[in-house]
Amino acid sequence: MKFAITRPQGKGDALATELAKLNVSALCTPVLTLNAVQASPQQLLSACDADILIFISQDAVMNFAQQIQADGLSVPSTCQVFAVGTQTADAVKSHLSRHAKVPERHDSEGLVALTALQSVQDLQVVLVKGRGGRTHIAKALKSRGAKVSTCNVYERLAAQSHADDWLDLWRGSKIDGIVITSNAAVDAIFNAQQAANQAWLQTRMFVVVSERTAQHLKIQYKITNTQIVVSQGASTEALTQTIGDLNSQQGSAMTEKQQETSASIPSNEPQQVETYAKNNTAKLSKTAVLALLVALTGVGAAGVVYVYHQQQVSQQSGQIAQLTAQNGQLQSQVNATQAALNDIQKQWQAQQKTMAEQLQQQQQQVQQTLQHTLSQARQQVGGAVSSELRALARYAEFKAASERDYLGAVIVLKRLNEALSEELATDPLKLAINQDIAMLRALPKPSTEAVYMELAGLIAQVDKLPLKTIDKPKERAVESAELSRDISDWKANLVRSWNNIKADFLTIRQHDKPVIDPLLDAQEQQLIRAQLRSYLQQAQTAFLDNQASIFDQALSGAQVTLTSYYRTDESASNTVLEQIQMLQRTEHLVVKAPQLATPKALKEWLQ
């Protein structure tokens, strides 16, 4: 057998080389051209930020790799990569330096049956493929809850407007089988304008790489099952094995047919010739006798035939005259019927014109009503959508600038991005959203939680700290009561003696401070505790708002209140005092409020 390989330029040479090793003739005739398609920046960013990347073909891998490298992008290590076949997986490893998972069955059905693609709820999945093609993978993953988008990086186009040049070449080369790897190639070669080429194509064998292409041949072009052979994949090895087996089967079938033809020829040819001669001799004798008898009787019958002929001529003339009269009557009836038909046709044309005008008026009225209804619906839906989008943008800006909740702002921006999935011409807006998300993720996270919780713990201890309920002064030093032996000190000895006599009956203690502070009542204690609590709460608020001076003043006020009215000699009060002093040494992380590009881009898009 001799085969035609229809793969694109450069992709069928390896198969032709392998077939030549099996003594199988092959003619490479590319029927499709592959043109690169530039994906949008948003599509490339989404692909590089996806949880799962699925490549449909080698060309998808090569074109995708060129485009992201030109934009300075890369596929993150956290992204899972899948390929439909082994050759596509090899291209992923070569161009992206990643290992791709491959199903055992190299088609869409085999891919979606992988265990790793069963639980994809809320995951971002991007299909890198050519323009057009099947939607089976996208539909299957969407039904499992995945967020699926496509990135088209190339397209297949027929190399010629019609297939007659290829078919003339194949017919002249006596092609027996045609290797086809896609439905687009099938449509390209069957696009013939000459009926002879179409008829010749219907009698060829077809080697395809998937059941889908086989079904396309059967349904669209009425090719029978016996003319189609499905390979175990699109790789050169699989196609070589399939064509080699087919060539062997066809060779065996032709050999058996030749043997049956040879066996059907009889071996006793001289005997047949002799028998034929005898039969012809016998037939010749009988024919001669019959001719002689006819000649003898012909003369006598000639007169009878002549008389009969004259009678037939007379009878036919009468019949012709009768038919001519009937023909005239029929012609007049036809003319009358034709005139009536013309009148009916004119009436029908007039009615048809009237109906067409009425139908056109009704269509215009229906179209106007429909346009008015759609316009109202778009205004209502558009107003609701624009309000939602503005609210999300403002909330994201509030989260980032006021609350410094960068993670919350990222979540709101992702929700805004999802809300734009059904809208048109959103590439600049989506690019701004993704830039804001990347910027917020890169910002340093302020360590406010630790300081806030530490102040909250101090506030909780305020009611448990011991207060100074009395301010007792120090006792004055007591003079020595020992008597002097010097006679000149008799006055001092007299005072000491008197003090010793008094000490036996009274105890008198003297202090440096003449006035002792009274006990604090319950209301004063509550006010002091409320004051300390207020200082600590004020410090909390100031730290959250990045107000460093107010934060320091509040802690200083808390320290003064603690040392003035609490017993700092006890461990609980002393611990709180040390924590306040440590907080006073805390460095304040001052981060400028981030400016988001999303609100401005949304405003421009809405306008």
Coordinates of C-alpha atoms in Angstrom, one line a residue:
M1 CA 0.0 0.0 0.0
K2 CA 1.0 3.6 -0.5
F3 CA 0.0 6.3 2.0
A4 CA -0.5 10.1 2.0
I5 CA 0.4 11.9 5.2
T6 CA -1.6 15.1 5.8
R7 CA 0.1 16.4 8.9
P8 CA 1.3 20.1 8.9
Q9 CA 4.7 21.1 7.4
G10 CA 7.6 19.3 9.2
K11 CA 5.4 17.0 11.4
G12 CA 5.0 14.1 8.9
D13 CA 8.7 13.7 8.0
A14 CA 9.5 11.4 10.9
L15 CA 6.5 9.2 10.1
A16 CA 7.5 8.9 6.5
T17 CA 11.1 7.9 7.5
E18 CA 9.8 5.2 9.9
L19 CA 7.5 3.8 7.2
A20 CA 10.3 3.7 4.7
K21 CA 12.1 1.4 7.1
L22 CA 9.1 -1.0 6.7
N23 CA 9.2 -0.7 2.8
V24 CA 6.0 1.3 2.9
S25 CA 5.7 4.2 0.5
A26 CA 4.5 7.6 1.9
L27 CA 3.9 11.0 0.4
C28 CA 3.9 14.0 2.7
T29 CA 1.2 16.5 1.7
P30 CA 0.5 19.1 4.4
V31 CA -3.2 20.1 4.1
L32 CA -3.2 22.5 7.1
T33 CA -1.0 25.4 8.2
L34 CA -0.5 26.4 11.8
N35 CA -0.6 30.2 12.5
A36 CA 0.3 31.7 15.9
V37 CA -2.4 33.7 17.7
Q38 CA -1.3 36.3 20.2
A39 CA -3.1 35.8 23.5
S40 CA -4.2 38.9 25.5
P41 CA -2.1 40.0 28.5
Q42 CA -5.0 39.1 30.8
Q43 CA -5.1 35.6 29.4
L44 CA -1.4 35.1 29.9
L45 CA -1.6 36.5 33.5
S46 CA -4.5 34.2 34.3
A47 CA -2.6 31.2 32.9
C48 CA 0.5 32.0 34.9
D49 CA -1.7 32.5 38.1
A50 CA -3.8 29.3 37.5
D51 CA -4.0 26.3 39.8
I52 CA -4.1 23.9 36.8
L53 CA -2.7 24.3 33.3
I54 CA -3.9 21.8 30.5
F55 CA -2.1 21.7 27.2
I56 CA -4.0 20.2 24.2
S57 CA -1.1 19.9 21.7
Q58 CA 2.7 20.4 21.1
D59 CA 1.9 23.6 19.2
A60 CA 0.0 25.0 22.1
V61 CA 3.0 24.4 24.4
M62 CA 5.5 26.0 22.0
N63 CA 3.4 29.1 21.2
F64 CA 2.5 29.6 24.9
A65 CA 6.1 29.3 26.0
Q66 CA 7.2 31.9 23.4
Q67 CA 4.6 34.4 24.5
I68 CA 5.1 34.2 28.3
Q69 CA 8.9 34.4 27.8
A70 CA 8.5 37.5 25.7
D71 CA 6.4 39.1 28.5
G72 CA 8.8 38.0 31.3
L73 CA 6.2 35.6 32.8
S74 CA 6.6 32.0 34.1
V75 CA 4.5 29.1 35.3
P76 CA 4.8 28.9 39.1
S77 CA 5.9 25.7 40.8
T78 CA 2.5 25.4 42.6
C79 CA 0.6 25.0 39.3
Q80 CA -0.3 21.5 38.2
V81 CA 0.4 20.8 34.5
F82 CA -1.5 18.2 32.4
A83 CA -1.0 17.2 28.7
V84 CA -3.3 15.2 26.4
G85 CA -0.5 13.0 25.0
T86 CA 3.1 12.0 25.5
Q87 CA 4.5 14.2 22.8
T88 CA 2.7 17.2 24.3
A89 CA 4.2 16.2 27.7
D90 CA 7.7 16.1 26.1
A91 CA 7.1 19.6 24.7
V92 CA 6.2 20.8 28.2
K93 CA 9.3 19.4 29.7
S94 CA 11.5 20.8 26.8
H95 CA 10.0 24.4 26.7
L96 CA 8.7 24.9 30.2
S97 CA 11.0 22.6 32.3
R98 CA 7.9 21.1 34.0
H99 CA 6.6 17.5 34.3
A100 CA 3.1 17.1 32.9
K101 CA 0.7 14.4 33.9
V102 CA -0.6 12.3 30.9
P103 CA -3.6 10.0 30.7
E104 CA -3.4 6.4 29.4
R105 CA -5.9 7.2 26.8
H106 CA -4.5 10.1 24.8
D107 CA -7.7 12.2 24.2
S108 CA -10.1 14.5 26.0
E109 CA -12.1 11.6 27.5
G110 CA -8.9 10.1 28.9
L111 CA -7.8 13.4 30.4
V112 CA -11.0 14.2 32.3
A113 CA -11.0 10.7 33.7
L114 CA -7.7 11.3 35.6
T115 CA -8.1 11.1 39.4
A116 CA -6.2 14.4 39.9
L117 CA -9.0 16.2 37.9
Q118 CA -12.0 14.8 39.8
S119 CA -11.9 17.3 42.8
V120 CA -11.4 20.7 41.2
Q121 CA -14.0 22.8 43.1
D122 CA -13.2 26.5 43.0
L123 CA -9.8 25.9 41.3
Q124 CA -8.6 28.2 38.5
V125 CA -8.2 26.0 35.3
V126 CA -6.8 27.3 32.1
L127 CA -6.9 25.3 28.8
V128 CA -4.0 26.3 26.4
K129 CA -5.1 25.3 22.9
G130 CA -5.8 26.2 19.3
R131 CA -8.7 28.3 18.2
G132 CA -11.9 26.2 17.8
G133 CA -11.8 22.5 18.6
R134 CA -13.8 20.4 21.1
T135 CA -15.3 21.8 24.4
H136 CA -15.6 18.4 26.2
I137 CA -12.8 19.2 28.7
A138 CA -14.1 22.6 29.6
K139 CA -17.7 21.4 30.1
A140 CA -16.6 18.4 32.2
L141 CA -14.4 20.5 34.5
K142 CA -17.1 23.3 34.8
S143 CA -19.6 20.6 35.9
R144 CA -17.2 19.7 38.7
G145 CA -17.1 23.3 40.0
A146 CA -13.9 24.5 38.4
K147 CA -13.4 28.0 37.1
V148 CA -12.4 27.3 33.5
S149 CA -11.0 29.7 31.0
T150 CA -9.2 29.3 27.6
C151 CA -5.9 30.7 26.2
N152 CA -5.9 30.4 22.4
V153 CA -2.3 30.6 21.1
Y154 CA -2.6 29.2 17.5
E155 CA -5.1 28.3 14.8
R156 CA -5.4 25.7 12.0
L157 CA -6.2 26.9 8.5
A158 CA -6.5 24.9 5.2
A159 CA -3.4 25.3 3.1
Q160 CA -5.5 25.7 -0.1
S161 CA -9.1 26.8 -0.8
H162 CA -10.0 23.4 -2.3
A163 CA -8.5 19.9 -2.3
D164 CA -8.5 19.1 -6.0
D165 CA -4.7 19.8 -6.4
W166 CA -4.0 17.3 -3.6
L167 CA -6.4 14.7 -4.9
D168 CA -5.0 14.9 -8.4
L169 CA -1.5 14.4 -7.0
W170 CA -2.7 11.4 -4.9
R171 CA -4.6 9.8 -7.8
G172 CA -1.5 10.1 -10.0
S173 CA 0.6 8.6 -7.3
K174 CA -1.9 5.8 -6.8
I175 CA -2.4 6.5 -3.1
D176 CA -4.2 3.7 -1.2
G177 CA -4.5 5.1 2.3
I178 CA -4.6 8.6 3.9
V179 CA -3.2 9.5 7.4
I180 CA -5.4 12.1 9.2
T181 CA -4.8 13.5 12.7
S182 CA -7.7 16.0 13.1
N183 CA -11.2 16.8 12.0
A184 CA -10.0 20.0 10.4
A185 CA -7.7 17.9 8.0
V186 CA -10.8 15.7 7.1
D187 CA -12.8 18.8 6.1
A188 CA -9.9 20.2 4.1
I189 CA -9.3 17.1 1.9
F190 CA -13.0 16.5 1.3
N191 CA -13.4 20.1 0.1
A192 CA -13.1 19.0 -3.6
Q193 CA -14.9 20.6 -6.5
Q194 CA -14.5 17.8 -9.0
A195 CA -17.0 14.9 -8.6
A196 CA -14.4 12.4 -9.9
N197 CA -12.0 13.3 -7.0
Q198 CA -14.8 13.0 -4.5
A199 CA -15.7 9.5 -5.8
W200 CA -12.1 8.4 -5.7
L201 CA -11.7 9.7 -2.2
Q202 CA -14.7 7.6 -1.0
T203 CA -12.9 4.4 -1.9
R204 CA -9.6 5.0 0.0
M205 CA -8.5 3.7 3.4
F206 CA -8.2 6.2 6.3
V207 CA -5.8 6.0 9.3
V208 CA -7.0 8.3 12.1
V209 CA -5.8 9.0 15.7
S210 CA -9.1 9.1 17.6
E211 CA -12.7 7.7 17.6
R212 CA -14.0 11.3 17.3
T213 CA -12.3 11.7 13.9
A214 CA -13.6 8.2 12.8
Q215 CA -17.2 9.2 13.7
H216 CA -16.7 12.5 11.8
L217 CA -15.7 10.5 8.7
K218 CA -18.7 8.2 9.0
I219 CA -21.3 10.8 9.7
Q220 CA -20.2 13.7 7.5
Y221 CA -18.7 11.8 4.5
K222 CA -20.4 8.4 4.6
I223 CA -17.1 6.4 5.0
T224 CA -17.7 2.8 6.1
N225 CA -16.1 1.1 9.1
T226 CA -14.1 -1.2 6.9
Q227 CA -12.3 1.9 5.4
I228 CA -11.3 3.4 8.8
V229 CA -8.4 2.2 11.1
V230 CA -8.0 4.0 14.5
S231 CA -4.5 4.3 15.8
Q232 CA -3.6 4.0 19.5
G233 CA -2.5 7.6 19.5
A234 CA -1.0 10.5 17.5
S235 CA 2.6 9.6 18.1
T236 CA 4.9 8.5 15.3
E237 CA 5.4 5.1 17.0
A238 CA 1.7 4.5 17.3
L239 CA 1.0 5.5 13.7
T240 CA 3.9 3.4 12.3
Q241 CA 2.7 0.3 14.1
T242 CA -0.9 0.8 12.9
I243 CA 0.1 1.4 9.2
G244 CA 2.5 -1.5 9.3
D245 CA -0.2 -3.9 10.6
L246 CA -2.7 -2.5 8.0
N247 CA -0.2 -3.0 5.2
S248 CA 0.5 -6.6 6.3
Q249 CA -3.3 -7.4 6.4
Q250 CA -3.9 -5.9 3.0
G251 CA -1.0 -7.9 1.5
S252 CA -2.3 -11.1 2.9
A253 CA -5.8 -10.4 1.6
M254 CA -4.5 -9.7 -2.0
T255 CA -2.4 -12.9 -2.0
E256 CA -5.5 -15.1 -1.0
K257 CA -7.6 -13.4 -3.7
Q258 CA -5.0 -14.2 -6.4
Q259 CA -4.8 -17.9 -5.3
E260 CA -8.6 -18.2 -5.5
T261 CA -8.5 -16.7 -9.1
S262 CA -5.9 -19.2 -10.2
A263 CA -7.8 -22.1 -8.8
S264 CA -10.9 -21.2 -10.7
I265 CA -9.3 -21.6 -14.2
P266 CA -9.9 -25.3 -15.6
S267 CA -7.0 -27.4 -16.6
N268 CA -8.6 -29.4 -19.5
E269 CA -8.5 -26.6 -22.1
P270 CA -8.1 -28.8 -25.2
Q271 CA -11.1 -30.9 -24.4
Q272 CA -13.3 -27.7 -24.0
V273 CA -12.2 -26.5 -27.4
E274 CA -13.1 -29.8 -29.1
T275 CA -16.5 -29.8 -27.4
Y276 CA -17.2 -26.3 -28.5
A277 CA -16.4 -27.1 -32.1
K278 CA -18.8 -30.1 -32.2
N279 CA -21.6 -28.0 -30.7
N280 CA -21.1 -25.2 -33.2
T281 CA -21.2 -27.8 -36.1
A282 CA -24.5 -29.2 -34.8
K283 CA -26.0 -25.7 -34.4
L284 CA -24.9 -24.8 -37.9
S285 CA -26.7 -27.8 -39.5
K286 CA -30.0 -27.1 -37.8
T287 CA -29.9 -23.4 -38.8
A288 CA -29.4 -24.2 -42.4
V289 CA -32.4 -26.5 -42.5
L290 CA -34.5 -23.9 -40.9
A291 CA -33.4 -21.2 -43.4
L292 CA -34.3 -23.5 -46.3
L293 CA -37.9 -24.1 -45.0
V294 CA -38.4 -20.3 -44.5
A295 CA -37.3 -19.6 -48.1
L296 CA -39.7 -22.2 -49.5
T297 CA -42.7 -20.8 -47.6
G298 CA -41.7 -17.1 -48.1
V299 CA -42.8 -16.9 -51.7
G300 CA -46.3 -18.2 -51.0
A301 CA -46.8 -15.9 -48.0
A302 CA -45.6 -12.7 -49.8
G303 CA -49.0 -12.1 -51.4
V304 CA -50.9 -12.6 -48.1
V305 CA -48.5 -10.1 -46.4
Y306 CA -49.0 -7.5 -49.1
V307 CA -52.8 -7.6 -48.7
Y308 CA -52.6 -7.4 -44.9
H309 CA -50.3 -4.4 -45.2
Q310 CA -52.7 -2.4 -47.3
Q311 CA -55.5 -3.1 -44.8
Q312 CA -53.3 -1.9 -41.9
V313 CA -52.4 1.4 -43.8
S314 CA -56.0 2.2 -44.4
Q315 CA -56.9 1.5 -40.8
Q316 CA -54.0 3.7 -39.5
S317 CA -55.1 6.6 -41.7
G318 CA -58.6 6.7 -40.1
Q319 CA -57.1 6.5 -36.7
I320 CA -54.7 9.4 -37.5
A321 CA -57.6 11.6 -38.6
Q322 CA -59.5 10.8 -35.4
L323 CA -56.5 11.6 -33.3
T324 CA -56.0 14.9 -35.1
A325 CA -59.5 16.0 -34.3
Q326 CA -59.1 15.0 -30.6
N327 CA -55.8 16.8 -30.5
G328 CA -57.4 20.0 -31.7
Q329 CA -60.1 19.8 -28.9
L330 CA -57.4 19.1 -26.3
Q331 CA -55.3 22.0 -27.5
S332 CA -58.3 24.4 -27.1
Q333 CA -58.9 23.0 -23.6
V334 CA -55.2 23.5 -22.7
N335 CA -55.3 27.1 -23.9
A336 CA -58.3 27.8 -21.8
T337 CA -56.7 26.1 -18.8
Q338 CA -53.5 28.1 -19.4
A339 CA -55.4 31.4 -19.4
A340 CA -57.2 30.5 -16.1
L341 CA -53.8 29.4 -14.7
N342 CA -52.3 32.8 -15.6
D343 CA -55.2 34.6 -13.9
I344 CA -54.7 32.5 -10.8
Q345 CA -51.0 33.1 -10.8
K346 CA -51.5 36.9 -11.1
Q347 CA -53.9 36.7 -8.1
W348 CA -51.5 34.6 -6.1
Q349 CA -48.6 37.0 -6.8
A350 CA -50.8 39.9 -5.7
Q351 CA -51.8 38.1 -2.5
Q352 CA -48.2 37.0 -1.9
K353 CA -47.0 40.6 -2.2
T354 CA -49.7 41.8 0.2
M355 CA -48.8 39.1 2.7
A356 CA -45.1 39.9 2.4
E357 CA -45.8 43.5 3.1
Q358 CA -48.0 42.6 6.1
L359 CA -45.4 40.2 7.4
Q360 CA -42.6 42.8 7.0
Q361 CA -44.7 45.3 9.0
Q362 CA -45.3 42.8 11.7
Q363 CA -41.6 41.8 11.8
Q364 CA -40.7 45.5 12.1
Q365 CA -43.2 46.0 15.0
V366 CA -41.9 42.8 16.7
Q367 CA -38.3 43.9 16.2
Q368 CA -39.0 47.4 17.6
T369 CA -40.8 45.9 20.6
L370 CA -38.0 43.4 21.2
Q371 CA -35.3 46.1 20.9
H372 CA -37.2 48.4 23.4
T373 CA -37.6 45.5 25.8
L374 CA -34.0 44.5 25.5
S375 CA -32.9 48.1 26.0
Q376 CA -34.9 48.4 29.2
A377 CA -33.6 45.0 30.4
R378 CA -30.0 46.1 29.6
Q379 CA -30.5 49.4 31.5
Q380 CA -31.8 47.6 34.6
V381 CA -29.2 44.8 34.5
G382 CA -26.4 47.2 33.6
G383 CA -27.4 49.6 36.4
A384 CA -27.4 46.7 39.0
V385 CA -24.1 45.3 37.7
S386 CA -22.4 48.8 37.7
S387 CA -23.6 49.4 41.2
E388 CA -22.2 46.1 42.4
L389 CA -18.9 46.7 40.7
R390 CA -18.5 50.2 42.2
A391 CA -19.4 48.9 45.7
L392 CA -16.8 46.1 45.4
A393 CA -14.1 48.6 44.2
R394 CA -14.9 51.1 47.1
Y395 CA -14.9 48.2 49.6
A396 CA -11.5 47.0 48.4
E397 CA -10.1 50.5 48.7
F398 CA -11.5 50.9 52.2
K399 CA -10.0 47.5 53.3
A400 CA -6.6 48.4 51.9
A401 CA -6.3 52.1 52.9
S402 CA -8.3 52.4 56.1
E403 CA -8.3 49.0 57.8
R404 CA -4.9 47.9 56.3
D405 CA -6.5 44.5 55.8
Y406 CA -4.6 43.6 52.7
L407 CA -5.8 40.0 52.6
G408 CA -9.4 41.1 52.8
A409 CA -8.8 43.6 50.0
V410 CA -7.3 40.8 47.8
I411 CA -10.4 38.7 48.4
V412 CA -12.7 41.6 47.4
L413 CA -10.7 42.3 44.2
K414 CA -10.9 38.6 43.2
R415 CA -14.7 38.8 43.6
L416 CA -14.7 41.9 41.4
N417 CA -12.7 40.0 38.8
E418 CA -15.3 37.2 38.8
A419 CA -18.1 39.6 38.4
L420 CA -16.5 40.9 35.2
S421 CA -16.4 37.4 33.6
E422 CA -19.6 37.9 31.5
E423 CA -18.7 41.5 30.5
L424 CA -17.0 42.6 27.3
A425 CA -13.8 44.7 26.7
T426 CA -12.6 44.3 30.3
D427 CA -8.9 43.5 29.5
P428 CA -7.5 46.8 30.8
L429 CA -9.7 46.7 33.9
K430 CA -8.8 43.1 34.7
L431 CA -5.1 43.9 34.2
A432 CA -5.5 46.7 36.8
I433 CA -7.2 44.3 39.2
N434 CA -4.4 41.7 38.9
Q435 CA -1.7 44.4 39.3
D436 CA -3.4 45.6 42.5
I437 CA -3.7 42.0 43.8
A438 CA 0.1 41.5 43.2
M439 CA 0.9 44.8 44.9
L440 CA -1.2 44.1 48.0
R441 CA 0.3 40.6 48.3
A442 CA 3.8 42.2 48.3
L443 CA 3.2 44.8 51.0
P444 CA 4.6 44.1 54.5
K445 CA 2.0 43.0 57.0
P446 CA 1.9 45.3 60.1
S447 CA 2.3 43.4 63.4
T448 CA -0.6 45.1 65.1
E449 CA -2.2 42.0 66.4
A450 CA 0.5 41.2 69.0
V451 CA 0.5 44.8 70.4
Y452 CA -3.3 45.0 70.3
M453 CA -3.6 41.7 72.2
E454 CA -0.9 42.6 74.7
L455 CA -2.8 45.9 75.6
A456 CA -6.0 43.9 75.8
G457 CA -4.4 41.6 78.4
L458 CA -3.3 44.7 80.4
I459 CA -6.8 46.1 80.3
A460 CA -8.2 42.8 81.6
Q461 CA -5.8 43.0 84.7
V462 CA -6.7 46.5 85.7
D463 CA -9.5 45.5 88.1
K464 CA -7.1 42.9 89.8
L465 CA -4.2 45.3 90.6
P466 CA -3.8 46.4 94.2
L467 CA -4.3 50.1 95.0
K468 CA -2.5 52.4 97.5
T469 CA -5.4 52.9 100.0
I470 CA -3.2 54.8 102.6
D471 CA 0.0 56.9 102.3
K472 CA 1.8 56.2 105.5
P473 CA 5.0 58.4 106.1
K474 CA 8.2 57.1 107.4
E475 CA 8.9 57.2 111.2
R476 CA 11.3 59.8 112.5
A477 CA 14.5 58.5 113.9
V478 CA 14.3 57.9 117.7
E479 CA 17.0 59.6 119.8
S480 CA 19.2 57.5 122.1
A481 CA 17.7 57.0 125.7
E482 CA 21.1 56.2 127.3
L483 CA 22.2 58.7 130.1
S484 CA 25.4 60.7 129.8
R485 CA 28.1 60.5 132.5
D486 CA 29.0 64.1 131.9
I487 CA 27.6 66.4 134.6
S488 CA 27.3 69.3 132.1
D489 CA 24.7 67.1 130.3
W490 CA 22.3 67.1 133.3
K491 CA 19.6 68.7 131.2
A492 CA 19.8 66.1 128.5
N493 CA 19.9 63.4 131.1
L494 CA 16.8 64.8 132.7
V495 CA 14.9 64.7 129.4
R496 CA 16.1 61.2 128.7
S497 CA 15.0 60.1 132.2
W498 CA 11.6 61.6 131.7
N499 CA 11.2 59.9 128.2
N500 CA 12.1 56.5 129.8
I501 CA 9.5 57.1 132.5
K502 CA 6.9 58.0 129.8
A503 CA 7.8 54.9 127.7
D504 CA 6.7 52.7 130.5
F505 CA 3.1 54.1 130.2
L506 CA 2.8 55.6 126.6
T507 CA 4.1 54.8 123.2
I508 CA 4.6 57.9 121.1
R509 CA 5.9 57.7 117.5
Q510 CA 6.8 60.7 115.4
H511 CA 6.9 61.0 111.6
D512 CA 8.5 63.4 109.1
K513 CA 5.1 64.1 107.5
P514 CA 2.7 65.6 109.9
V515 CA -0.5 64.7 107.8
I516 CA -1.5 61.1 106.8
D517 CA -3.6 60.7 103.6
P518 CA -7.0 59.3 104.4
L519 CA -8.3 55.9 103.0
L520 CA -9.6 55.9 99.3
D521 CA -13.3 55.3 99.2
A522 CA -15.0 52.9 96.6
Q523 CA -15.9 55.6 94.2
E524 CA -12.3 57.0 94.1
Q525 CA -11.0 53.5 93.5
Q526 CA -13.4 53.0 90.5
L527 CA -12.3 56.3 89.0
I528 CA -8.6 55.5 89.3
R529 CA -9.1 52.0 87.7
A530 CA -11.3 53.6 85.0
Q531 CA -8.6 56.2 84.3
L532 CA -5.9 53.5 83.9
R533 CA -8.2 51.4 81.6
S534 CA -9.0 54.5 79.5
Y535 CA -5.3 55.2 78.9
L536 CA -4.7 51.6 77.8
Q537 CA -7.7 51.7 75.5
Q538 CA -6.6 55.0 74.0
A539 CA -3.1 53.4 73.3
Q540 CA -4.9 50.5 71.5
T541 CA -6.8 52.8 69.2
A542 CA -3.8 55.1 68.5
F543 CA -1.7 52.1 67.5
L544 CA -4.3 50.8 65.1
D545 CA -4.5 54.2 63.5
N546 CA -0.6 54.6 63.3
Q547 CA -0.8 57.7 65.7
A548 CA 2.6 57.3 67.3
S549 CA 2.5 60.5 69.5
I550 CA -1.0 59.7 70.9
F551 CA 0.2 56.1 71.6
D552 CA 3.2 57.3 73.6
Q553 CA 1.2 59.9 75.5
A554 CA -1.4 57.3 76.5
L555 CA 1.2 54.9 77.7
S556 CA 2.9 57.7 79.7
G557 CA -0.4 58.5 81.4
A558 CA -1.0 54.9 82.2
Q559 CA 2.5 54.7 83.7
V560 CA 2.0 57.8 85.9
T561 CA -1.4 56.5 87.1
L562 CA 0.1 53.1 87.9
T563 CA 3.0 54.5 89.9
S564 CA 0.9 57.1 91.7
Y565 CA -2.1 55.0 92.8
Y566 CA -1.0 51.3 92.7
R567 CA 1.3 49.3 94.8
T568 CA 4.2 48.8 92.4
D569 CA 6.1 46.8 95.1
E570 CA 3.8 43.9 94.5
S571 CA 4.5 41.5 91.6
A572 CA 1.2 42.0 89.7
S573 CA 1.5 45.8 89.5
N574 CA 5.3 45.6 88.8
T575 CA 4.7 43.2 85.9
V576 CA 2.1 45.5 84.3
L577 CA 4.5 48.5 84.8
E578 CA 7.3 46.6 83.0
Q579 CA 5.0 45.7 80.1
I580 CA 4.0 49.3 79.7
Q581 CA 7.6 50.4 79.7
M582 CA 8.4 47.7 77.0
L583 CA 5.5 49.0 74.9
Q584 CA 6.8 52.5 75.1
R585 CA 10.0 51.2 73.3
T586 CA 7.9 49.6 70.5
E587 CA 8.9 50.9 67.0
H588 CA 5.9 52.1 65.0
L589 CA 5.8 50.7 61.4
V590 CA 4.5 53.6 59.3
V591 CA 3.3 52.3 55.9
K592 CA 1.9 54.7 53.4
A593 CA -1.7 53.8 52.5
P594 CA -1.6 51.8 49.1
Q595 CA -3.2 53.5 46.2
L596 CA -5.3 51.1 44.1
A597 CA -5.5 51.4 40.3
T598 CA -8.8 49.5 40.1
P599 CA -11.2 52.3 41.0
K600 CA -9.9 54.6 38.3
A601 CA -9.8 51.8 35.7
L602 CA -13.4 50.8 36.6
K603 CA -14.6 54.4 36.3
E604 CA -13.0 54.6 32.8
W605 CA -14.6 51.3 31.8
L606 CA -18.1 52.3 33.0
Q607 CA -17.8 55.6 31.0

